[in-house]
mmCIF file with all atom_site columns, C-alpha atoms in Angstrom:
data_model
loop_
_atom_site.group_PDB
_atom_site.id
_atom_site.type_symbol
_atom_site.label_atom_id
_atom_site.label_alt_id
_atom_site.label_comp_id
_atom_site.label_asym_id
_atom_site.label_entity_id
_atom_site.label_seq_id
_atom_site.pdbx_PDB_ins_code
_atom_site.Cartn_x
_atom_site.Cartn_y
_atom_site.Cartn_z
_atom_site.occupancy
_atom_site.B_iso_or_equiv
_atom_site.pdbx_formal_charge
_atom_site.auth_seq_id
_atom_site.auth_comp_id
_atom_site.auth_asym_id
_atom_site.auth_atom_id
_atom_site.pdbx_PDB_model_num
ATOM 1   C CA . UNK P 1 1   ? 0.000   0.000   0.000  1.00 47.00 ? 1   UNK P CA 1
ATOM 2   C CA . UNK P 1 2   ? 1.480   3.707   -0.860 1.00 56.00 ? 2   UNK P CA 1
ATOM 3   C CA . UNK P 1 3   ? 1.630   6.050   1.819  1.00 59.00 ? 3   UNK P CA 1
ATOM 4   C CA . UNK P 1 4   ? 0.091   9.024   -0.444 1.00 62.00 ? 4   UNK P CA 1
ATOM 5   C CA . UNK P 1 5   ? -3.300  6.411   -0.516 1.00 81.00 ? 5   UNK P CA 1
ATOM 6   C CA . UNK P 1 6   ? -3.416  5.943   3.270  1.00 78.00 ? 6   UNK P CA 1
ATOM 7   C CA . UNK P 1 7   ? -2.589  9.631   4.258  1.00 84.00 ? 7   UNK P CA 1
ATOM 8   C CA . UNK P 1 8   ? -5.589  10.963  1.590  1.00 84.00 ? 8   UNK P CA 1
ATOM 9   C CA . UNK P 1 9   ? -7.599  8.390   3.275  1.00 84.00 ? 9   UNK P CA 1
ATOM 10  C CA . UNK P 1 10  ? -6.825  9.396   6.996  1.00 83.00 ? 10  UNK P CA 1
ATOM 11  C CA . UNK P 1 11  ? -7.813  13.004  5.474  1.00 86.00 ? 11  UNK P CA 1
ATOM 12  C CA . UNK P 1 12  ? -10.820 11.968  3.594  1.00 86.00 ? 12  UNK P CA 1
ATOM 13  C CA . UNK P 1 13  ? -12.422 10.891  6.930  1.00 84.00 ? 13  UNK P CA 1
ATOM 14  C CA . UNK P 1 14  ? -11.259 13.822  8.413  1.00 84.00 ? 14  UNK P CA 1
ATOM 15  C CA . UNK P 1 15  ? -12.953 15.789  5.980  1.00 87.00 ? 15  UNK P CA 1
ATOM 16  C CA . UNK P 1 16  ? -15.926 13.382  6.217  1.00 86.00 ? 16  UNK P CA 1
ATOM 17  C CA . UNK P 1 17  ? -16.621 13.672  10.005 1.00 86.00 ? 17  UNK P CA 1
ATOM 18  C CA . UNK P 1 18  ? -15.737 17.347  10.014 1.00 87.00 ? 18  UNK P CA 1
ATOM 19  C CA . UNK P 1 19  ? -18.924 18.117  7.429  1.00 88.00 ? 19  UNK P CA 1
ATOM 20  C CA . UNK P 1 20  ? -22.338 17.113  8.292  1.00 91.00 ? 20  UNK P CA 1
ATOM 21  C CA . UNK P 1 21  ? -23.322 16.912  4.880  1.00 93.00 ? 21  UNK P CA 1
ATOM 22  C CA . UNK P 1 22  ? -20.390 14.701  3.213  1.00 90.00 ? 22  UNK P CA 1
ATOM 23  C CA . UNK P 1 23  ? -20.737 12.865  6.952  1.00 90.00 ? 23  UNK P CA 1
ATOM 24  C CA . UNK P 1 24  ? -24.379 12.032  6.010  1.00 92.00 ? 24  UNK P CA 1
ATOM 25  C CA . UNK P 1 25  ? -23.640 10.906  2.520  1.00 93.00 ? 25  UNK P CA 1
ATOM 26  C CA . UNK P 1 26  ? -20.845 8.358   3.648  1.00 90.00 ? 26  UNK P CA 1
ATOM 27  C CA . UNK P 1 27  ? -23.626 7.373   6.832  1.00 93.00 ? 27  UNK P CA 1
ATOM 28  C CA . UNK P 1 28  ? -25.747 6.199   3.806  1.00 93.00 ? 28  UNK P CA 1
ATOM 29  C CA . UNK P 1 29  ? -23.877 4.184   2.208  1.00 93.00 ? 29  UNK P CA 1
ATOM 30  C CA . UNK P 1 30  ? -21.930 2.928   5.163  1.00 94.00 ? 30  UNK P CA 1
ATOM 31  C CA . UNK P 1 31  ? -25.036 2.248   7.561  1.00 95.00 ? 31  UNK P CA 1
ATOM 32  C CA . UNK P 1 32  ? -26.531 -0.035  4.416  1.00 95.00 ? 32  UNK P CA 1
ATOM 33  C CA . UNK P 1 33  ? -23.376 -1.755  4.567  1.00 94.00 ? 33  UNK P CA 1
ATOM 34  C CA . UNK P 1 34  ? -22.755 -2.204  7.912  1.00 95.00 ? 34  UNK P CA 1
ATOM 35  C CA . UNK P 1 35  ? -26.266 -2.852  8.787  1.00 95.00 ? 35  UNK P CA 1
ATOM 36  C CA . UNK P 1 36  ? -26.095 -5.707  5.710  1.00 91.00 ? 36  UNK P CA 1
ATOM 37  C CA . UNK P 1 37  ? -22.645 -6.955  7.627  1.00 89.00 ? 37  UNK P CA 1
ATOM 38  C CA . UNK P 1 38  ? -24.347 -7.575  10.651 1.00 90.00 ? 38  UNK P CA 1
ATOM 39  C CA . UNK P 1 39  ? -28.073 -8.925  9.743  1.00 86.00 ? 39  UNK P CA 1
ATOM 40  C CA . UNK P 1 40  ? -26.647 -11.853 8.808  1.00 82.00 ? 40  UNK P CA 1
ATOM 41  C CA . UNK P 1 41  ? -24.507 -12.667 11.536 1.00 82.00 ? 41  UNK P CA 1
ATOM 42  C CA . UNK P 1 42  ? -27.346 -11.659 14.411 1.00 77.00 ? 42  UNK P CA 1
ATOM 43  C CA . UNK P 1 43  ? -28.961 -14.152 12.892 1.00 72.00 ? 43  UNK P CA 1
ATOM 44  C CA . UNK P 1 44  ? -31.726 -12.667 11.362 1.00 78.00 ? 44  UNK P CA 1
ATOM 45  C CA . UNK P 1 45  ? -32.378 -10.205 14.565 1.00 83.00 ? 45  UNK P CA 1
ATOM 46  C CA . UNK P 1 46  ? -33.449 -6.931  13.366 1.00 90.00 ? 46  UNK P CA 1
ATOM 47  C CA . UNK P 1 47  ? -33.192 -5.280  16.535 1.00 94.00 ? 47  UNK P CA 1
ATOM 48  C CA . UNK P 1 48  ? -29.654 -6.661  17.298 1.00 91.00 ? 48  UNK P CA 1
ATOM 49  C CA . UNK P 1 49  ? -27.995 -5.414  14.088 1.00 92.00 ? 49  UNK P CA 1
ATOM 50  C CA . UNK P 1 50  ? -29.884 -2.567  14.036 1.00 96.00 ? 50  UNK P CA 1
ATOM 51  C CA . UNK P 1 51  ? -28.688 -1.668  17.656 1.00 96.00 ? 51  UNK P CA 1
ATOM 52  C CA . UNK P 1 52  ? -25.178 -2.852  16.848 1.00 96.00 ? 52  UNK P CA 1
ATOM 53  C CA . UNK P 1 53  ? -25.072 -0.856  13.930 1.00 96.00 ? 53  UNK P CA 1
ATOM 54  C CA . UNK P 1 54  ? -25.773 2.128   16.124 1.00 96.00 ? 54  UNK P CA 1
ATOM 55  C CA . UNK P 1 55  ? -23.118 1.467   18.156 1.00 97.00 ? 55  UNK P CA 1
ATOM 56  C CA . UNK P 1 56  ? -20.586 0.856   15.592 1.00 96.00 ? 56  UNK P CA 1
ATOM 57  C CA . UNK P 1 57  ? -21.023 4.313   14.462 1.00 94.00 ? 57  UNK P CA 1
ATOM 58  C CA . UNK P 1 58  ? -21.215 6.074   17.654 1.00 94.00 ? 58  UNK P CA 1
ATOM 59  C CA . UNK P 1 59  ? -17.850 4.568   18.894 1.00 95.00 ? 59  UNK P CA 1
ATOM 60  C CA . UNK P 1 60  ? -16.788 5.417   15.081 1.00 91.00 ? 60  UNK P CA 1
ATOM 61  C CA . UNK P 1 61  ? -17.389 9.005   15.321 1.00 88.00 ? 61  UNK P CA 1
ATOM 62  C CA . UNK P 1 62  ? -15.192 8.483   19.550 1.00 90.00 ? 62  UNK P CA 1
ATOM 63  C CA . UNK P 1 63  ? -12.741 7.046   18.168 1.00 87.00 ? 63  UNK P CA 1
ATOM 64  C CA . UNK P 1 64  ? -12.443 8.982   14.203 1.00 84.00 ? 64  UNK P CA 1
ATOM 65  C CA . UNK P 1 65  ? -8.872  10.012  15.210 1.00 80.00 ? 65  UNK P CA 1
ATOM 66  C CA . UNK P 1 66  ? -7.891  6.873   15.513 1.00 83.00 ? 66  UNK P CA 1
ATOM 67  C CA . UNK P 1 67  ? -8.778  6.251   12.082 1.00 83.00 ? 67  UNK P CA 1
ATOM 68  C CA . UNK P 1 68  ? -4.877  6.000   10.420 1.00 80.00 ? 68  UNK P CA 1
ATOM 69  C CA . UNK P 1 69  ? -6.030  5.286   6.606  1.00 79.00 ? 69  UNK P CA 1
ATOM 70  C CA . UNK P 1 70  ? -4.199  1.729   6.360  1.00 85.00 ? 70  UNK P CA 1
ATOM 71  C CA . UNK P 1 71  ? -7.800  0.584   5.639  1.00 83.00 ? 71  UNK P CA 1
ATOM 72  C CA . UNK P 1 72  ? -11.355 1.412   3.587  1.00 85.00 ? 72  UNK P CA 1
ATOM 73  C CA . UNK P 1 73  ? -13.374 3.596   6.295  1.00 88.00 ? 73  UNK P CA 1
ATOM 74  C CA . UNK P 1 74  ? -16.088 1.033   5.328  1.00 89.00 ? 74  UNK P CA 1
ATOM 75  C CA . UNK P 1 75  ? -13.858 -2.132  6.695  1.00 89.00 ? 75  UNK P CA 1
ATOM 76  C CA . UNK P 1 76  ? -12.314 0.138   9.465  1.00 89.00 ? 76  UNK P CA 1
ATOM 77  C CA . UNK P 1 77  ? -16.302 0.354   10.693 1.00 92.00 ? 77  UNK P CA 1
ATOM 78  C CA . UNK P 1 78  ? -16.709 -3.046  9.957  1.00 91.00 ? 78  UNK P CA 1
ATOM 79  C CA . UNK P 1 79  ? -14.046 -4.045  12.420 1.00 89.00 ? 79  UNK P CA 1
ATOM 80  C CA . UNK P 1 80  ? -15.585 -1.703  15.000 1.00 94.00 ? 80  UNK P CA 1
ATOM 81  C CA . UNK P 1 81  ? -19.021 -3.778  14.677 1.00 93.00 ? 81  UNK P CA 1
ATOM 82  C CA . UNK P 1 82  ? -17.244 -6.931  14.069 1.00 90.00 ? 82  UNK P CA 1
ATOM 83  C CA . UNK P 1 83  ? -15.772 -6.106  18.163 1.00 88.00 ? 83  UNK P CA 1
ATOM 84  C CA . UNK P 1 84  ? -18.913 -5.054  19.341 1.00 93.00 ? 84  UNK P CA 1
ATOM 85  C CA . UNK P 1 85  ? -20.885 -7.933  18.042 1.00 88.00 ? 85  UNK P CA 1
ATOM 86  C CA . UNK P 1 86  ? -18.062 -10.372 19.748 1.00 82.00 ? 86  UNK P CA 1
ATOM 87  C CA . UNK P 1 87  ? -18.763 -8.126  23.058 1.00 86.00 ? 87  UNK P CA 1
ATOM 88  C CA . UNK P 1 88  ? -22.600 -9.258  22.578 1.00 86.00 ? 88  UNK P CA 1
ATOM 89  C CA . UNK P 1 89  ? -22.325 -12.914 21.843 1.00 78.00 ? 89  UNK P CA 1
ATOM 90  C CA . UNK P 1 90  ? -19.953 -13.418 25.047 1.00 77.00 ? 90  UNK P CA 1
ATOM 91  C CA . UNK P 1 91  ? -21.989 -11.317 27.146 1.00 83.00 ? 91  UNK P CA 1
ATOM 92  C CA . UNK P 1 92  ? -25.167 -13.341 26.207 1.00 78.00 ? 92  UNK P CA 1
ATOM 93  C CA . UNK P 1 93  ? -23.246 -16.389 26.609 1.00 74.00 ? 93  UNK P CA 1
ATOM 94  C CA . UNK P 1 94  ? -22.461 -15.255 30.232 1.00 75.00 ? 94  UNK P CA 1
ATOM 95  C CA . UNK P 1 95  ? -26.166 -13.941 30.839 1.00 76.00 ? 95  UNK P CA 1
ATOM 96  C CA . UNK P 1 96  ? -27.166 -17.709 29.520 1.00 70.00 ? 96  UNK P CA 1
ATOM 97  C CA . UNK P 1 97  ? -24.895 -19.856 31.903 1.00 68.00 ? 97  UNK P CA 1
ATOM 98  C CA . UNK P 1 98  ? -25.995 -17.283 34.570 1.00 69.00 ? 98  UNK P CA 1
ATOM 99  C CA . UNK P 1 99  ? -29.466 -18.052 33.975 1.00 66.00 ? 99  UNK P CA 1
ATOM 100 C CA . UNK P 1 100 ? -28.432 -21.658 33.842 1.00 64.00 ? 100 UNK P CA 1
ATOM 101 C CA . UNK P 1 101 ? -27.003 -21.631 36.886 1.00 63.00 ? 101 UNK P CA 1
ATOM 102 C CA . UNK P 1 102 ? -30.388 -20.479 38.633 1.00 60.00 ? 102 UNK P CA 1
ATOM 103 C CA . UNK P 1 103 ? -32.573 -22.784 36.474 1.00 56.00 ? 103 UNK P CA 1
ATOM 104 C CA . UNK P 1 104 ? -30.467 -25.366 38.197 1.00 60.00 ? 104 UNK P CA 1
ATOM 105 C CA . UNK P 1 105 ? -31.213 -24.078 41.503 1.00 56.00 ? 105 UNK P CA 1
ATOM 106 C CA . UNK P 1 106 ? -34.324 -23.901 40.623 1.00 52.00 ? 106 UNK P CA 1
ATOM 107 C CA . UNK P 1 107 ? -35.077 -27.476 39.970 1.00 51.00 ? 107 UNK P CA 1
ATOM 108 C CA . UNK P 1 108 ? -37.634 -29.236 42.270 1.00 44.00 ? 108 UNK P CA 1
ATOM 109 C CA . UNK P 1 109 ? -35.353 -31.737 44.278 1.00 43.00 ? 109 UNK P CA 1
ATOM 110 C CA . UNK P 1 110 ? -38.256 -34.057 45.926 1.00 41.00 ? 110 UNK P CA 1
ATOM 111 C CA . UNK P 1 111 ? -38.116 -37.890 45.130 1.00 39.00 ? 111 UNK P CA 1
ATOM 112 C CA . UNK P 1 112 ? -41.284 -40.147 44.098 1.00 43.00 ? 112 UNK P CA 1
ATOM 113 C CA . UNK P 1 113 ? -42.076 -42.728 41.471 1.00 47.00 ? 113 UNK P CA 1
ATOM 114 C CA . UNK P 1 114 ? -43.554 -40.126 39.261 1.00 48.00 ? 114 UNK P CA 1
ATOM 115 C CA . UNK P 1 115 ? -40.489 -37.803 39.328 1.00 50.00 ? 115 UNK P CA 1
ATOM 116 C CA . UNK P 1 116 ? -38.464 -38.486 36.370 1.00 48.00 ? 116 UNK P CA 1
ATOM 117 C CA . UNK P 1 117 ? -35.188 -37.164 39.055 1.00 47.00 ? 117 UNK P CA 1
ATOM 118 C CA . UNK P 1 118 ? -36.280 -40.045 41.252 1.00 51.00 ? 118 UNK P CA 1
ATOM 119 C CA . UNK P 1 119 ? -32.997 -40.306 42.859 1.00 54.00 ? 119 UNK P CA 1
ATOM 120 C CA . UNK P 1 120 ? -30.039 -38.635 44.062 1.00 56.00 ? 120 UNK P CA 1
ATOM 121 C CA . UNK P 1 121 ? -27.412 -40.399 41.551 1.00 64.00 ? 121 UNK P CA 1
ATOM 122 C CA . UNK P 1 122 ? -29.957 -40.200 38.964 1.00 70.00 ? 122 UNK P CA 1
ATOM 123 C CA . UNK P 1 123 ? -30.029 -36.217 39.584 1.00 66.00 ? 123 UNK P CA 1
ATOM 124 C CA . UNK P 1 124 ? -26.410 -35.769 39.984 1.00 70.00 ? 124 UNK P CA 1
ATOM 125 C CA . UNK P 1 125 ? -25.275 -38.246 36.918 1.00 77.00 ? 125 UNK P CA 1
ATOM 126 C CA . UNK P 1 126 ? -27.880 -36.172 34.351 1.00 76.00 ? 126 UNK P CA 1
ATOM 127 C CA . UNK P 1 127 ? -26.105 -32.792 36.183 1.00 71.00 ? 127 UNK P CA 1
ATOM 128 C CA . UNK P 1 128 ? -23.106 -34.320 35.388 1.00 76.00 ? 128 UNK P CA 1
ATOM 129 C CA . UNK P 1 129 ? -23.756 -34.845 31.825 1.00 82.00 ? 129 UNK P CA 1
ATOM 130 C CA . UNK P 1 130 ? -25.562 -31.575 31.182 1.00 78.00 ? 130 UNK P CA 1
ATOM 131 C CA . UNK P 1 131 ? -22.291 -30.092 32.509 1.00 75.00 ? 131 UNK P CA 1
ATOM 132 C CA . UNK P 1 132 ? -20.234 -31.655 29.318 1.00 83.00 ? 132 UNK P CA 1
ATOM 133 C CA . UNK P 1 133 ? -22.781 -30.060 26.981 1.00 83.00 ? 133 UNK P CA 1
ATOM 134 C CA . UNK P 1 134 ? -21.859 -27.020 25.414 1.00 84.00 ? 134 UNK P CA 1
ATOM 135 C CA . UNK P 1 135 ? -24.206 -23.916 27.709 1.00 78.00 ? 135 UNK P CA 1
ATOM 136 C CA . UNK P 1 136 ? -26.264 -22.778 24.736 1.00 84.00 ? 136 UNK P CA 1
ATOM 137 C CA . UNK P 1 137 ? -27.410 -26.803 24.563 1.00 86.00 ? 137 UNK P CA 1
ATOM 138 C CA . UNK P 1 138 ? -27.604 -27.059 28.366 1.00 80.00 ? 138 UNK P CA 1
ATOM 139 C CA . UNK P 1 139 ? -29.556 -24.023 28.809 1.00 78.00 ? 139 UNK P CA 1
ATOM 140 C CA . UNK P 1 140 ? -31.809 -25.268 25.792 1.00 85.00 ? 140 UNK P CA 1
ATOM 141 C CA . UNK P 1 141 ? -32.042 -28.628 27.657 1.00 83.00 ? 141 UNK P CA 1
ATOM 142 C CA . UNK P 1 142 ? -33.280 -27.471 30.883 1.00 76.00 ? 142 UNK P CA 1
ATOM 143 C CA . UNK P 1 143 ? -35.297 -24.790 30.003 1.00 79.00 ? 143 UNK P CA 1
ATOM 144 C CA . UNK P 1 144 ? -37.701 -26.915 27.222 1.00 84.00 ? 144 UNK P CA 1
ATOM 145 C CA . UNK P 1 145 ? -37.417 -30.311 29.018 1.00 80.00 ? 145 UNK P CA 1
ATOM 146 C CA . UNK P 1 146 ? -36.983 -29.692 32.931 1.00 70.00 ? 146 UNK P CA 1
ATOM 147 C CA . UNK P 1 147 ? -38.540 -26.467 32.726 1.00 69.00 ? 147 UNK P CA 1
ATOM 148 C CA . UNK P 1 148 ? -41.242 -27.222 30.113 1.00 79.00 ? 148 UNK P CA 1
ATOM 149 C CA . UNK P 1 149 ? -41.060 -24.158 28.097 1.00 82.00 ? 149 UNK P CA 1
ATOM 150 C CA . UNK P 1 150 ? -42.671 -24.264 24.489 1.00 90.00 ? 150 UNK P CA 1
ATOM 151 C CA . UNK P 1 151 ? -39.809 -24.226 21.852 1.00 92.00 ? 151 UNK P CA 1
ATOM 152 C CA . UNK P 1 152 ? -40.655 -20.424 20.773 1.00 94.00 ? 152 UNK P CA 1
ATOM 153 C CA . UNK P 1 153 ? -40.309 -19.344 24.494 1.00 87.00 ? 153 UNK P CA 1
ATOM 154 C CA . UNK P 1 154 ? -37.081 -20.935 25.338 1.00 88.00 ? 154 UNK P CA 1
ATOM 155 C CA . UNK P 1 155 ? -36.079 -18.962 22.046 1.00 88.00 ? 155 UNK P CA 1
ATOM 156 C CA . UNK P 1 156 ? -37.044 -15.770 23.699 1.00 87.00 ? 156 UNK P CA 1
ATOM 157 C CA . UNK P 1 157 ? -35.357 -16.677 26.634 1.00 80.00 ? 157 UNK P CA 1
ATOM 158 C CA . UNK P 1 158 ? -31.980 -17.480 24.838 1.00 84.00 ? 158 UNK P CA 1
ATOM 159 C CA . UNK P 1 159 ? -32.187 -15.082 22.331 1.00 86.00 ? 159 UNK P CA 1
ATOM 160 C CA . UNK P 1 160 ? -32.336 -17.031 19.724 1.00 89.00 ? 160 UNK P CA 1
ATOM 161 C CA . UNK P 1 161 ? -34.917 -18.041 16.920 1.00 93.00 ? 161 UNK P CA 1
ATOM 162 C CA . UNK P 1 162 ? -37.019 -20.620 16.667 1.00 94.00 ? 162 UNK P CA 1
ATOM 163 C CA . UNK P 1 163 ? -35.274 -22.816 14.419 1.00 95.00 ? 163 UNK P CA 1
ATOM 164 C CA . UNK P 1 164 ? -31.935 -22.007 16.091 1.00 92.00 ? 164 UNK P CA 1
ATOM 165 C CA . UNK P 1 165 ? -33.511 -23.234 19.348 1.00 92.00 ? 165 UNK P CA 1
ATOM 166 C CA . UNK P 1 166 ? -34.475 -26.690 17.555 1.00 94.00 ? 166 UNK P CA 1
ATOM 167 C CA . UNK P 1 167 ? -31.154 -27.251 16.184 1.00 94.00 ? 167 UNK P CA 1
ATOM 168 C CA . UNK P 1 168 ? -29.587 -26.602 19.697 1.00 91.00 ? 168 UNK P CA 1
ATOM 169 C CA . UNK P 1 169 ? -32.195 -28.806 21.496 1.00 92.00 ? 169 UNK P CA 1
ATOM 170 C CA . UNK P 1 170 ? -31.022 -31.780 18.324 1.00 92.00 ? 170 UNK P CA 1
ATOM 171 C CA . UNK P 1 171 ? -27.566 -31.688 19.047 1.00 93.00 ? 171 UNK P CA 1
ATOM 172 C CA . UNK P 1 172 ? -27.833 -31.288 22.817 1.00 90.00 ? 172 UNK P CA 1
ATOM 173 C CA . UNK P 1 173 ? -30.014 -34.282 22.879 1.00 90.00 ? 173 UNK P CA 1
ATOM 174 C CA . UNK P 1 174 ? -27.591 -35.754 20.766 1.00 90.00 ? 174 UNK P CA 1
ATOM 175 C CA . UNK P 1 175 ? -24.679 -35.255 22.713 1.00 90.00 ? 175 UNK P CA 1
ATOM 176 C CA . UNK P 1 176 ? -26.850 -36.122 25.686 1.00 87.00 ? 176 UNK P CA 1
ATOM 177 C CA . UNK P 1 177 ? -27.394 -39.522 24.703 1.00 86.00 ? 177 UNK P CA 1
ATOM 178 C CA . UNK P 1 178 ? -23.686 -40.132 23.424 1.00 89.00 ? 178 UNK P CA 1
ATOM 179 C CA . UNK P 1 179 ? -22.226 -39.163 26.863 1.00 87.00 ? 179 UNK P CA 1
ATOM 180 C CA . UNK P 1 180 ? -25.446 -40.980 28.942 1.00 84.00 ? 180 UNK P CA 1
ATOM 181 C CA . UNK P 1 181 ? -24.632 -44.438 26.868 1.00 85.00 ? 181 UNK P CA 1
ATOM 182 C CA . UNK P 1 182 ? -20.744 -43.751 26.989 1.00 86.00 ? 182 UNK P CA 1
ATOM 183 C CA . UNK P 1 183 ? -20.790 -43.448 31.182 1.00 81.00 ? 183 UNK P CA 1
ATOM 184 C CA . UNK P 1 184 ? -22.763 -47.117 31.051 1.00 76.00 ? 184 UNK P CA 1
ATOM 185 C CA . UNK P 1 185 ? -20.663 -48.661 28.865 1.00 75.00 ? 185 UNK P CA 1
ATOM 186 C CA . UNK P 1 186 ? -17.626 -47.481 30.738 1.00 61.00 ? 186 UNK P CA 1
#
C-alpha cells in the first residue's frame, strides 16, 4: 500500500466527520453496509444489528482520530461492529450460563415414582452430563425439558430463533445420549 493512498484516506475521513453533509452521505452508504454486515450474523435479529449498527457508528465518530487510513473507512467500521458484536455474543453467553445456573437451583429436588429425578445419583449423573454439553445446549435442555417451556419461548429466553432453538435442542439431545450411553458402557 502507498503512503500518499493511506494519508488521503486518513484526510478523507477527516474531511468526512468534520462536514455534516459529506458525513451524512458516507452514513448512507456505510449504515446499508454495515447494517447488511451484521443482519446476517445476528442471525436474522433486526433489533440486534440494528442496535449494533448504532453502536458501531457512535464509537466510530469516539474514536475517528484513531482512524490511520491503512484501511477502507467502510472495513475500518466493519471491524468496530465486528468487536462489538463479539462483546454481545460473550456477554449473552455469560447472561445464559448465569441463567443456567439459577434454572439449576431452581429445579424441584423431591423424590417419588412419578419424578423423572427419582434419585439422588440419577439427579447428579444427568447434572453431570448436562455439565459436558456445550451452555447454549444445556440451557436449551433445561429450560424446554426440565422447565417445560414451548420451543418459541425458550427462544425468547436465549435469544435465539425458533429454528436455532431446535437445532440446539437436536444436538444437545444428541450429545446427551452419546455421553449418557458412553458413562454405562464405561
Amino acid at each position: 500500500m502507498q503512503e500518499n493512498s493511506v494519508t488521503d484516506r486518513a484526510r478523507e475521513m477527516d474531511r468526512i466527520f468534520g462536514d455534516a453533509a459529506a458525513f451524512d452521505a458516507w452514513y448512507e452508504v456505510a449504515a446499508r453496509r454495515l447494517y447488511s454486515y451484521l443482519y446476517g450474523r445476528c442471525g436474522g435479529d433486526v433489533e440486534l444489528a440494528e442496535d449494533l449498527t448504532q453502536q458501531a457508528f457512535v464509537r466510530a465518530i469516539h474514536a475517528r482520530g484513531s482512524f490511520d487510513g491503512r484501511s477502507d473507512p467502510i472495513t475500518w467500521l466493519i471491524s468496530i461492529a465486528r468487536n462489538l458484536l463479539v462483546d454481545d455474543l460473550r456477554r449473552r453467553e455469560r447472561d445464559e450460563r448465569r441463567h443456567l445456573r439459577l434454572v439449576v437451583r431452581e429445579i424441584d429436588m423431591t423424590t417419588g415414582d412419578s419424578d423423572p429425578w427419582n434419585t439422588r445419583d440419577e439427579r447428579a449423573e444427568v447434572l453431570a452430563i448436562l455439565g459436558r454439553l456445550p451452555a447454549s445446549q444445556r440451557a436449551a435442555l433445561i429450560l424446554h425439558h426440565v422447565d417445560g417451556l414451548s420451543v418459541r419461548d425458550t427462544g425468547v429466553e436465549l435469544g435465539r430463533s425458533v429454528s436455532a432453538v431446535e437445532s440446539l435442542l437436536s444436538r444437545g439431545r444428541e450429545q446427551f445420549r452419546v455421553l449418557y450411553e458412553e458413562q454405562h458402557r464405561g
